[in-house]
mmCIF file of C-alpha atoms in Angstrom:
data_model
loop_
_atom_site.group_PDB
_atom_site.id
_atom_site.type_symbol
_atom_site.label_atom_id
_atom_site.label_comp_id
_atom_site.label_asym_id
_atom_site.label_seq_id
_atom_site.Cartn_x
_atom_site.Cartn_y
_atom_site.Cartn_z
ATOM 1 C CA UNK A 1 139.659 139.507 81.838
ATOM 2 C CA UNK A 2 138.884 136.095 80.087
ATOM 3 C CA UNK A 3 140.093 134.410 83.859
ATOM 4 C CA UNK A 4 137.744 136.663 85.958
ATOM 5 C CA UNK A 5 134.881 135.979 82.877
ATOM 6 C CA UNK A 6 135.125 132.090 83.330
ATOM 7 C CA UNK A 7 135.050 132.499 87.103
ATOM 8 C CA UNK A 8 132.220 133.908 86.913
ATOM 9 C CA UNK A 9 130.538 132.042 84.533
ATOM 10 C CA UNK A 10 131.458 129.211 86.756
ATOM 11 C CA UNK A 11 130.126 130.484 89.597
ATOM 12 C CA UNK A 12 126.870 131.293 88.091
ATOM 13 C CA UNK A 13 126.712 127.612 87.234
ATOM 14 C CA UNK A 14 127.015 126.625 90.611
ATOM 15 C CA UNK A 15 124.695 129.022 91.750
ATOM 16 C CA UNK A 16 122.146 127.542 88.754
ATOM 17 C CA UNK A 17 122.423 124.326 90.376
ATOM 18 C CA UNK A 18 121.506 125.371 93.738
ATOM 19 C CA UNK A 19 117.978 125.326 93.507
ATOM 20 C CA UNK A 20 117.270 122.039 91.870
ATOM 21 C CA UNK A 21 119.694 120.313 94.328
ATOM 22 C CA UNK A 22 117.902 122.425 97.662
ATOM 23 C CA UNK A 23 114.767 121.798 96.526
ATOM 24 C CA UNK A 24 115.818 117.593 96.227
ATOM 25 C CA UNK A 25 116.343 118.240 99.777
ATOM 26 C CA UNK A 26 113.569 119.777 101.163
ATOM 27 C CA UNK A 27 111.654 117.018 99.603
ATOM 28 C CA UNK A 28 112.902 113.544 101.226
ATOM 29 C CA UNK A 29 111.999 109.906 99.294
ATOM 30 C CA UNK A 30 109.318 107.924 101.630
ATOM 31 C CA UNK A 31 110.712 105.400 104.122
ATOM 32 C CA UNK A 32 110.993 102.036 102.239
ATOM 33 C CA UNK A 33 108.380 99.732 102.861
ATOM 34 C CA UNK A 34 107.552 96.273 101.027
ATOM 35 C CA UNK A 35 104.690 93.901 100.617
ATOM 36 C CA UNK A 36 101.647 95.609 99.734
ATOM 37 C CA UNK A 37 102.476 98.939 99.022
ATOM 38 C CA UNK A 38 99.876 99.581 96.471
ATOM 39 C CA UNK A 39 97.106 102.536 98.634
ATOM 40 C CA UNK A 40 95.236 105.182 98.095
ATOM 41 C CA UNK A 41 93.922 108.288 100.048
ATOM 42 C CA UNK A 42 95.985 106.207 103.628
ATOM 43 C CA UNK A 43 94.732 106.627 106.600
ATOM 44 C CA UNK A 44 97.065 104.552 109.745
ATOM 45 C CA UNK A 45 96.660 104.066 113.027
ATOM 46 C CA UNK A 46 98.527 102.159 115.517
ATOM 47 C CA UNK A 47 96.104 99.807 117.062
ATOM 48 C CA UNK A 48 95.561 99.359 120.956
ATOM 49 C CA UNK A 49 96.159 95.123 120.204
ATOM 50 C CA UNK A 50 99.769 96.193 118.519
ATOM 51 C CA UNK A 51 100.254 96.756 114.784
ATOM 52 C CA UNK A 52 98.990 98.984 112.269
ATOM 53 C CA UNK A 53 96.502 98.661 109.945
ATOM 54 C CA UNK A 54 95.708 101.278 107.228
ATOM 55 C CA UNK A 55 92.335 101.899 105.161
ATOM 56 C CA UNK A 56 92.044 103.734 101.724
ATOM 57 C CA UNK A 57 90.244 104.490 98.525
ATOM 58 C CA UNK A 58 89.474 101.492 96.897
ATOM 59 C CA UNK A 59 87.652 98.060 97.380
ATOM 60 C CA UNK A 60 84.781 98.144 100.045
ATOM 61 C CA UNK A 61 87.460 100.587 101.913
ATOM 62 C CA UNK A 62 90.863 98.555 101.474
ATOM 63 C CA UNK A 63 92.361 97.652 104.488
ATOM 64 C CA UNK A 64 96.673 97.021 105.019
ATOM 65 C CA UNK A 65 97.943 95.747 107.832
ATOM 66 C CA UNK A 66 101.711 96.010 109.632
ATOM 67 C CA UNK A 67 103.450 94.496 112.580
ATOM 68 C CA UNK A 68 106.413 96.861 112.219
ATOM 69 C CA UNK A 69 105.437 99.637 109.871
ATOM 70 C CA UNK A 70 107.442 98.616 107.232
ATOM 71 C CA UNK A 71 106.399 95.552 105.450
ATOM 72 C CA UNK A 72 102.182 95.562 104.485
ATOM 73 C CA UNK A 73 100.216 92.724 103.926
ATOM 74 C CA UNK A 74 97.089 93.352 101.650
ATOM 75 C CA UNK A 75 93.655 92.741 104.463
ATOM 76 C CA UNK A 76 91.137 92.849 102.201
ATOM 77 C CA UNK A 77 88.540 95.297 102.813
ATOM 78 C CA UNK A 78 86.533 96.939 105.973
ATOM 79 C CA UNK A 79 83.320 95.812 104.584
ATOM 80 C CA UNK A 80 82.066 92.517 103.558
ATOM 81 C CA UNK A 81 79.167 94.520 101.020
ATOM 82 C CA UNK A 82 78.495 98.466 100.491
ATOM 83 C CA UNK A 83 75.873 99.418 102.818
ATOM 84 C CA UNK A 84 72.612 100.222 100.976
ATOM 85 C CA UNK A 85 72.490 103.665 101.114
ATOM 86 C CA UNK A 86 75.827 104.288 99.467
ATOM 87 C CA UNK A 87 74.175 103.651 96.239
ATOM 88 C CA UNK A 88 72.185 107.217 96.517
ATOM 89 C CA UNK A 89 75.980 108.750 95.868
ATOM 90 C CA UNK A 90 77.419 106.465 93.090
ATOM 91 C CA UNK A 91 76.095 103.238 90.790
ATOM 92 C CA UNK A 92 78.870 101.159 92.279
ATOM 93 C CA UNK A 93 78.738 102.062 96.507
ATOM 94 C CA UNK A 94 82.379 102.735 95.968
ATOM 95 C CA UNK A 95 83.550 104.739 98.940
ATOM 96 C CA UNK A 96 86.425 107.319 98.864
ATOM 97 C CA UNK A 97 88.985 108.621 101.689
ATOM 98 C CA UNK A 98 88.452 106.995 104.658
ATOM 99 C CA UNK A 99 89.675 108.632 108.396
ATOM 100 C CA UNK A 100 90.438 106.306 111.392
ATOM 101 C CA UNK A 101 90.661 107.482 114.927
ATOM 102 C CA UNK A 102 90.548 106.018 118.277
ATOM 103 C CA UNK A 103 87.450 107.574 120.956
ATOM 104 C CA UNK A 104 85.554 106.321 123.584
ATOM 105 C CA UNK A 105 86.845 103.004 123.710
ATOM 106 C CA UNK A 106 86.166 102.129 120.138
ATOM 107 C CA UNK A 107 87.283 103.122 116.271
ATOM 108 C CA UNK A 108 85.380 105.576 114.627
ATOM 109 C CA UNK A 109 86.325 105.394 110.200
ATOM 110 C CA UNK A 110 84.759 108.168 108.606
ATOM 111 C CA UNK A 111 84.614 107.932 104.975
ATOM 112 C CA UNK A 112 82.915 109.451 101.607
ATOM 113 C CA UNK A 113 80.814 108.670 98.842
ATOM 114 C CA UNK A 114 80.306 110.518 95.997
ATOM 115 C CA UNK A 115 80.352 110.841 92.027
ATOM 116 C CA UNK A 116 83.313 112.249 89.982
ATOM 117 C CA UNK A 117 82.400 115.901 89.450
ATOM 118 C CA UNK A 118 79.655 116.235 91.609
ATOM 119 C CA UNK A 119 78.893 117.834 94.925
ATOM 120 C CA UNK A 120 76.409 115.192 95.503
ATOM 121 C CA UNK A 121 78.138 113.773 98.424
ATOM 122 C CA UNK A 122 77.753 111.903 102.069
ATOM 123 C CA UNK A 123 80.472 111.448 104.749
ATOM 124 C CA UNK A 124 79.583 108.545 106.559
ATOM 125 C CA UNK A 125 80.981 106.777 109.887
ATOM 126 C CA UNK A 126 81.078 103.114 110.989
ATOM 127 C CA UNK A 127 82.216 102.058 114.442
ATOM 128 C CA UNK A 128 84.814 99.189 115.582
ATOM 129 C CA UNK A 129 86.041 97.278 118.908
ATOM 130 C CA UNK A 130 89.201 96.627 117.351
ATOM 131 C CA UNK A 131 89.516 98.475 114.379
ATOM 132 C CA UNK A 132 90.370 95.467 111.995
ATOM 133 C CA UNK A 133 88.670 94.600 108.442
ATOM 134 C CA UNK A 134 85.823 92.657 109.164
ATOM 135 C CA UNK A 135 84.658 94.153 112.046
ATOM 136 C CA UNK A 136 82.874 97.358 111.543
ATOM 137 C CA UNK A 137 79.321 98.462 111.676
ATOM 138 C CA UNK A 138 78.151 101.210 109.584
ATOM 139 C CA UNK A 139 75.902 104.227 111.895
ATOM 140 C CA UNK A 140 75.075 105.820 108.489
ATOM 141 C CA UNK A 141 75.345 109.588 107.139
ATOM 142 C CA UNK A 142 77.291 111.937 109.079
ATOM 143 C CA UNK A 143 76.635 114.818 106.834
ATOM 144 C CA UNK A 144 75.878 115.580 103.253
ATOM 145 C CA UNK A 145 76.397 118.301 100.540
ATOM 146 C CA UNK A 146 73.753 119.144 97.355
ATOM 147 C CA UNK A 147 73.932 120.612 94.019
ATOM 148 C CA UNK A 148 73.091 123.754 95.468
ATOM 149 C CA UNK A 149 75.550 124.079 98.269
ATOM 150 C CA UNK A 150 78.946 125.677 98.064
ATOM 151 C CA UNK A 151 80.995 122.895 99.600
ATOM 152 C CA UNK A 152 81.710 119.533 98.814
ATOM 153 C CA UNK A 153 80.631 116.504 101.695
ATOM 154 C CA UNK A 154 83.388 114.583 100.845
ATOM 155 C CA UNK A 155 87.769 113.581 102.321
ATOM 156 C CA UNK A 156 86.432 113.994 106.440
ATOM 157 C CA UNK A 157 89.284 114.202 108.702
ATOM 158 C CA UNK A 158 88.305 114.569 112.989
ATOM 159 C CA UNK A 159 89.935 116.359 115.328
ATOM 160 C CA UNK A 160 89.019 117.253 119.598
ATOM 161 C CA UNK A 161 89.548 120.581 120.240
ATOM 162 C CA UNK A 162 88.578 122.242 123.415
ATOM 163 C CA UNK A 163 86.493 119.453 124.330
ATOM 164 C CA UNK A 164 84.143 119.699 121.439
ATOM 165 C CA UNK A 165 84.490 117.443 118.223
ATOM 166 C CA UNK A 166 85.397 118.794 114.707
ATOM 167 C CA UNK A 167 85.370 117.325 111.282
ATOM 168 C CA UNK A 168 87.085 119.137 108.241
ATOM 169 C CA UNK A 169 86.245 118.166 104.641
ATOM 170 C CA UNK A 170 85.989 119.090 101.158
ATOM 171 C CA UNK A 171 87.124 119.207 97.829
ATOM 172 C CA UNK A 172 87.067 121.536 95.171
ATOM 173 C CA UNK A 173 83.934 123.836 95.610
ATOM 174 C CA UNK A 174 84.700 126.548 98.084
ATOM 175 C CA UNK A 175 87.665 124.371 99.741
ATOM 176 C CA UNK A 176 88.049 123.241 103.458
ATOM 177 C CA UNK A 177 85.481 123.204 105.266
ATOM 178 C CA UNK A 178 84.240 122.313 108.766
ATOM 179 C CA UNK A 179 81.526 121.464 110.966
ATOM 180 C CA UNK A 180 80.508 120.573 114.552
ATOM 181 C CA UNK A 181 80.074 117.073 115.738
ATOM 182 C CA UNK A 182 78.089 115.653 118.517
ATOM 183 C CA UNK A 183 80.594 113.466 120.391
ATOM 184 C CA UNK A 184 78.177 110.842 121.098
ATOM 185 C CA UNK A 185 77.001 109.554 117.774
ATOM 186 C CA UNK A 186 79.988 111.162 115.814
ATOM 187 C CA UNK A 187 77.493 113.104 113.298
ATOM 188 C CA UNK A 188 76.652 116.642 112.569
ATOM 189 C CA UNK A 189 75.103 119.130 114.950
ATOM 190 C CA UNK A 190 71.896 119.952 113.819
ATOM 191 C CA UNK A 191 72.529 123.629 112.574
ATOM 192 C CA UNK A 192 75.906 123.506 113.000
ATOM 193 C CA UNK A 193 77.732 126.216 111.111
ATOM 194 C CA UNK A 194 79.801 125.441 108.016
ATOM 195 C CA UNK A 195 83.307 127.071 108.842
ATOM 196 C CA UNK A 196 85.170 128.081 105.919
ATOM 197 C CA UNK A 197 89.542 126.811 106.244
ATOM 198 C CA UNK A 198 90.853 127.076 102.715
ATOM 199 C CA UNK A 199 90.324 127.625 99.083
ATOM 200 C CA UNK A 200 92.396 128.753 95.709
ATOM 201 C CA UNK A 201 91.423 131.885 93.996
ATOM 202 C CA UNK A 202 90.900 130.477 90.834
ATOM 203 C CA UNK A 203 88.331 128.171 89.491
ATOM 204 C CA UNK A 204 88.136 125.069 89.938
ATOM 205 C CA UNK A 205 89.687 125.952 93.286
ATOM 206 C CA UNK A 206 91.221 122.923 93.439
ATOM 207 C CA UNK A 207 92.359 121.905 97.112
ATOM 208 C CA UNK A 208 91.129 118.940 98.960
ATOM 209 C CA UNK A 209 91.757 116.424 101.571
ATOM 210 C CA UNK A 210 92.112 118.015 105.159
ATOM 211 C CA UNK A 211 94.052 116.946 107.913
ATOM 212 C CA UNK A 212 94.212 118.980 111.466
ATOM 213 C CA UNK A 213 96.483 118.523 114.011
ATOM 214 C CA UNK A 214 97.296 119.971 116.841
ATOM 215 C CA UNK A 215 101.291 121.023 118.010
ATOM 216 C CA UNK A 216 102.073 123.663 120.450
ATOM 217 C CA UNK A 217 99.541 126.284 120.567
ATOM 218 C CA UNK A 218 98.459 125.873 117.050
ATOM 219 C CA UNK A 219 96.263 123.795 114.806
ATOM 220 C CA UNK A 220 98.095 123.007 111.739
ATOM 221 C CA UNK A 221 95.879 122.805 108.284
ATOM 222 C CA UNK A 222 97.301 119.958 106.151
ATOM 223 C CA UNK A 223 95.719 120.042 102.327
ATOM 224 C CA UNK A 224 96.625 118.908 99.182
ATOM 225 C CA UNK A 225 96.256 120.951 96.499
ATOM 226 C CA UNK A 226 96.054 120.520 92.809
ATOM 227 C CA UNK A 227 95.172 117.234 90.626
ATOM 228 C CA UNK A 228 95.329 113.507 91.757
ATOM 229 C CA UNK A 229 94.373 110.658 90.105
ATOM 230 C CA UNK A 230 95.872 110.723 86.924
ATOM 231 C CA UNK A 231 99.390 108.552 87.542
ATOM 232 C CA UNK A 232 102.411 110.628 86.538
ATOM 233 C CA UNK A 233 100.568 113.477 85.083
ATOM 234 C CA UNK A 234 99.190 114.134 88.631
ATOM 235 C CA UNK A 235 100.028 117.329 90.432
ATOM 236 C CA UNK A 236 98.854 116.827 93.940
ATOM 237 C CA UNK A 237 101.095 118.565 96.516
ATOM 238 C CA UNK A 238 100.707 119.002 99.906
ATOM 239 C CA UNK A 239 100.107 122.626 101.645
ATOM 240 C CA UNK A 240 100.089 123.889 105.400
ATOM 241 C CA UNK A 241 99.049 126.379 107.700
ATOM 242 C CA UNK A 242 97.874 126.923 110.632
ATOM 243 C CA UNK A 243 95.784 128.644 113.581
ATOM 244 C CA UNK A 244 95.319 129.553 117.131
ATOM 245 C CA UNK A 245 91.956 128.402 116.510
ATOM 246 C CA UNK A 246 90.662 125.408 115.010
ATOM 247 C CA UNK A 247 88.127 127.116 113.418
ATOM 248 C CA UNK A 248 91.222 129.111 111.754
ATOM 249 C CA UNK A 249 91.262 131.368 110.817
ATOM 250 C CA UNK A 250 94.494 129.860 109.243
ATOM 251 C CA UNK A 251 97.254 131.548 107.396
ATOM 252 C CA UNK A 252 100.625 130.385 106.071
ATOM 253 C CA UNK A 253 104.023 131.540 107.489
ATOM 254 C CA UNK A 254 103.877 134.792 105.163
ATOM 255 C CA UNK A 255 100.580 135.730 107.023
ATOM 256 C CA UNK A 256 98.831 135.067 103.803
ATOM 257 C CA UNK A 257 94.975 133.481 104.571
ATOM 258 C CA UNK A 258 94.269 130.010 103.688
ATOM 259 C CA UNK A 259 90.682 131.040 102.323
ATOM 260 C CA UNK A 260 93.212 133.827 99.932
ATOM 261 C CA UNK A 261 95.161 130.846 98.395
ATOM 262 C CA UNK A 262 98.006 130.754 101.392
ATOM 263 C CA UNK A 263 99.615 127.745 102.575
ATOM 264 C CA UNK A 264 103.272 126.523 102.504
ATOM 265 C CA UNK A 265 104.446 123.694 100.602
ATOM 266 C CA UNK A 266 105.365 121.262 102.512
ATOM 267 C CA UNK A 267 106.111 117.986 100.384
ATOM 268 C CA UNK A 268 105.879 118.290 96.478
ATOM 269 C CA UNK A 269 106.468 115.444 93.617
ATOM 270 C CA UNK A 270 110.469 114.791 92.912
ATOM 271 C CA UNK A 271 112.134 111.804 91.107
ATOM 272 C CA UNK A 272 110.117 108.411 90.929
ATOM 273 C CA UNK A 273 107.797 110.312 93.686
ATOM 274 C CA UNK A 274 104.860 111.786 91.590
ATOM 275 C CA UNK A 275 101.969 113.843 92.623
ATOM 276 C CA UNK A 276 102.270 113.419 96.502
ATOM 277 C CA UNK A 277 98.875 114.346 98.881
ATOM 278 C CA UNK A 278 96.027 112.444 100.536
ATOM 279 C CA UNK A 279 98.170 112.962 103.473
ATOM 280 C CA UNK A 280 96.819 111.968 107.034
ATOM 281 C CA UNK A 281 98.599 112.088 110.079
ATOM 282 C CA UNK A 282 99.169 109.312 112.996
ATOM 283 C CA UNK A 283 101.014 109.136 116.083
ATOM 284 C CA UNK A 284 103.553 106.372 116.605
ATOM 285 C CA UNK A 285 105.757 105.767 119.782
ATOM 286 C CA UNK A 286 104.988 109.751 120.700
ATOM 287 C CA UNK A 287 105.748 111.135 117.386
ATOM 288 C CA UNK A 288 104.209 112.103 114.589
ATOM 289 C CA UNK A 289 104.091 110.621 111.061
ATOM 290 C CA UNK A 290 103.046 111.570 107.400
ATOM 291 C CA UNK A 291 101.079 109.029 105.458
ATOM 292 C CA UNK A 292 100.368 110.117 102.038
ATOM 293 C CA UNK A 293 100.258 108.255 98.457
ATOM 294 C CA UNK A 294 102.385 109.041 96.103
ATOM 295 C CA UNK A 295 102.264 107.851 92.027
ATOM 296 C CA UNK A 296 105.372 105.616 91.188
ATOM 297 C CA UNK A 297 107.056 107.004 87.799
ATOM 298 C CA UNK A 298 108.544 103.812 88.009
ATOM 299 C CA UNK A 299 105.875 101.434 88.054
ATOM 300 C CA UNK A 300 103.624 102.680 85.633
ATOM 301 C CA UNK A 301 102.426 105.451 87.887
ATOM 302 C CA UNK A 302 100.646 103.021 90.358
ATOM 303 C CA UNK A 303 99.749 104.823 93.559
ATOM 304 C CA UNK A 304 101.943 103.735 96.419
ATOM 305 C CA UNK A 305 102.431 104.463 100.316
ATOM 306 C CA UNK A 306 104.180 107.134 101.625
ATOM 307 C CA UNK A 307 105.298 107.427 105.116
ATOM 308 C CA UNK A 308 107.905 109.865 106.737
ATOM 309 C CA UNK A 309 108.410 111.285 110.225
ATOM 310 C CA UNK A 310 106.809 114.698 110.627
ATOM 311 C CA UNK A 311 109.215 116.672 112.507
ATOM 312 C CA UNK A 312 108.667 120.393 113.850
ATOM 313 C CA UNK A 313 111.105 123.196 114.302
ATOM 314 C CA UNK A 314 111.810 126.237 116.664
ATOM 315 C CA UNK A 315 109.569 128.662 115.086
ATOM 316 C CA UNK A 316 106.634 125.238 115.447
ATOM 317 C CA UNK A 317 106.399 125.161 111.413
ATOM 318 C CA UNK A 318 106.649 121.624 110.495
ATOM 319 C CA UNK A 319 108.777 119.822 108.591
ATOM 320 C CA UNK A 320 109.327 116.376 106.227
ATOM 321 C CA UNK A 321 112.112 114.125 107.031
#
């Protein structure tokens, strides 16, 4: 009796440690990269010229650039000065969570400006032949959010879907959102209709930071969800789901809505790795990669660049590696 009692305490034991060490799996460490790793809020792209470069939260939009992906030299910033009218949205014309994407042979960064705590906000959109620091002209407000609208203007992320041209944004609020763009300035539809992606059911319904992108026959719905910005003590995570429509509506792989609180988690804080989200996606050599920040137990809880390969399996559900 005392034999078959300590093999089965022992076997419980094992079975206690199961979950810590799957879940250390399912969550992989970024790829090591050096230099300037120091980013917030990444967006990457690969450039037509060769290299990368990467913009962020922080500075006049700080810019990173890469020959190889791996080591980052610090670029300064995409602007020179704040244009004027960013100073409506903050004292300081600081701009938040830029988006970079390649259309119609030039660079189109979207970006926000806003106020901690307020809905107050602009998404804005500059234009580039190269898409380098330095060379960007601003084309103004893209579209805005008051005091006395339910969404937030603020984290844009594009994405072409059935030959139209979609942005998804917000934070907080009422959650995800999207609108209509007109391809040929890159702003808001007059009129266009304010889809609703996502949300939490609980005050202060705190998800932000959309990314779409399309795999398959779906559009997949990458948010992060809970609290940045506060080093180790943040709680950011990143979510998924995803639609036939990129309008949604989009539901996790439960079936459970993204506007009811669904979403699966798809890359949570572990180890050094704290508080992972403001994810984008990029494609690189035909495949697709996660760039996200992550706060460095480490170092002080300094924000730092993530990047791992987004992989998808049989049942098109996506996965970290």
């Amino acid at each position: 009796m005392r034999r078959f009692r300590l093999a089965a305490l022992l076997a419980a034991a094992v079975v206690a440690l199961l979950p810590s060490t799957a879940t250390a799996a399912t969550y992989p460490d970024p790829r090591p990269v050096t230099g300037q790793q120091i980013i917030h809020d990444p967006t990457v792209i690969r450039l037509k010229s060769g290299g990368y470069v990467a913009y962020s939260t922080g500075g006049v939009i700080g810019a990173r650039t890469s020959t190889d992906r791996e080591h980052w030299e610090d670029a300064g910033n995409a602007f020179a000065t704040p244009p004027s009218w960013w100073y409506e949205y903050n004292a300081t014309g600081d701009p938040w969570a830029p988006d970079i994407s390649y259309r119609a042979g030039r660079y189109w960064l979207y970006y926000a400006v806003s106020s901690w705590g307020t809905n107050h906000s602009a998404i804005g959109v500059a234009t580039s032949p190269t898409g380098l620091p330095g060379t960007w002209t601003d084309q103004g407000k893209v579209f805005t959010s008051e005091t006395t609208d339910t969404w937030n203007a603020i984290d844009p992320a594009l994405i072409r879907a059935d030959g139209k041209l979609w942005m998804a944004f917000g934070s907080y609020w009422s959650g995800i959102r999207m609108v209509e763009l007109d391809p040929r300035t890159g702003k808001a539809l007059p009129g266009t209709t304010v889809h609703h992606l996502a949300t939490r059911p609980d005050e202060p319904y705190a998800v932000e930071g959309p990314y779409i992108v399309k795999h398959g026959r779906y559009y997949y719905l990458f948010a992060s969800y809970d609290a940045c910005c506060s080093g180790v003590n943040s709680t950011y995570k990143i979510r998924v789901g995803r639609s036939a429509s990129v309008t949604g509506p989009y539901v996790d792989s439960t079936g459970t809505p993204m506007p009811a609180g669904g979403g699966d988690l798809l890359l949570a804080g572990h180890g050094r790795y704290i508080g992972t989200g403001g994810q984008s996606v990029f494609r690189d050599r035909g495949r697709d990669v996660l760039a996200y920040h992550y706060y460095d137990a480490e170092d002080e809880g300094t924000p730092k660049l993530g990047l791992n390969d987004l992989t998808w399996q049989k049942n098109g559900w996506p996965v970290v590696r």
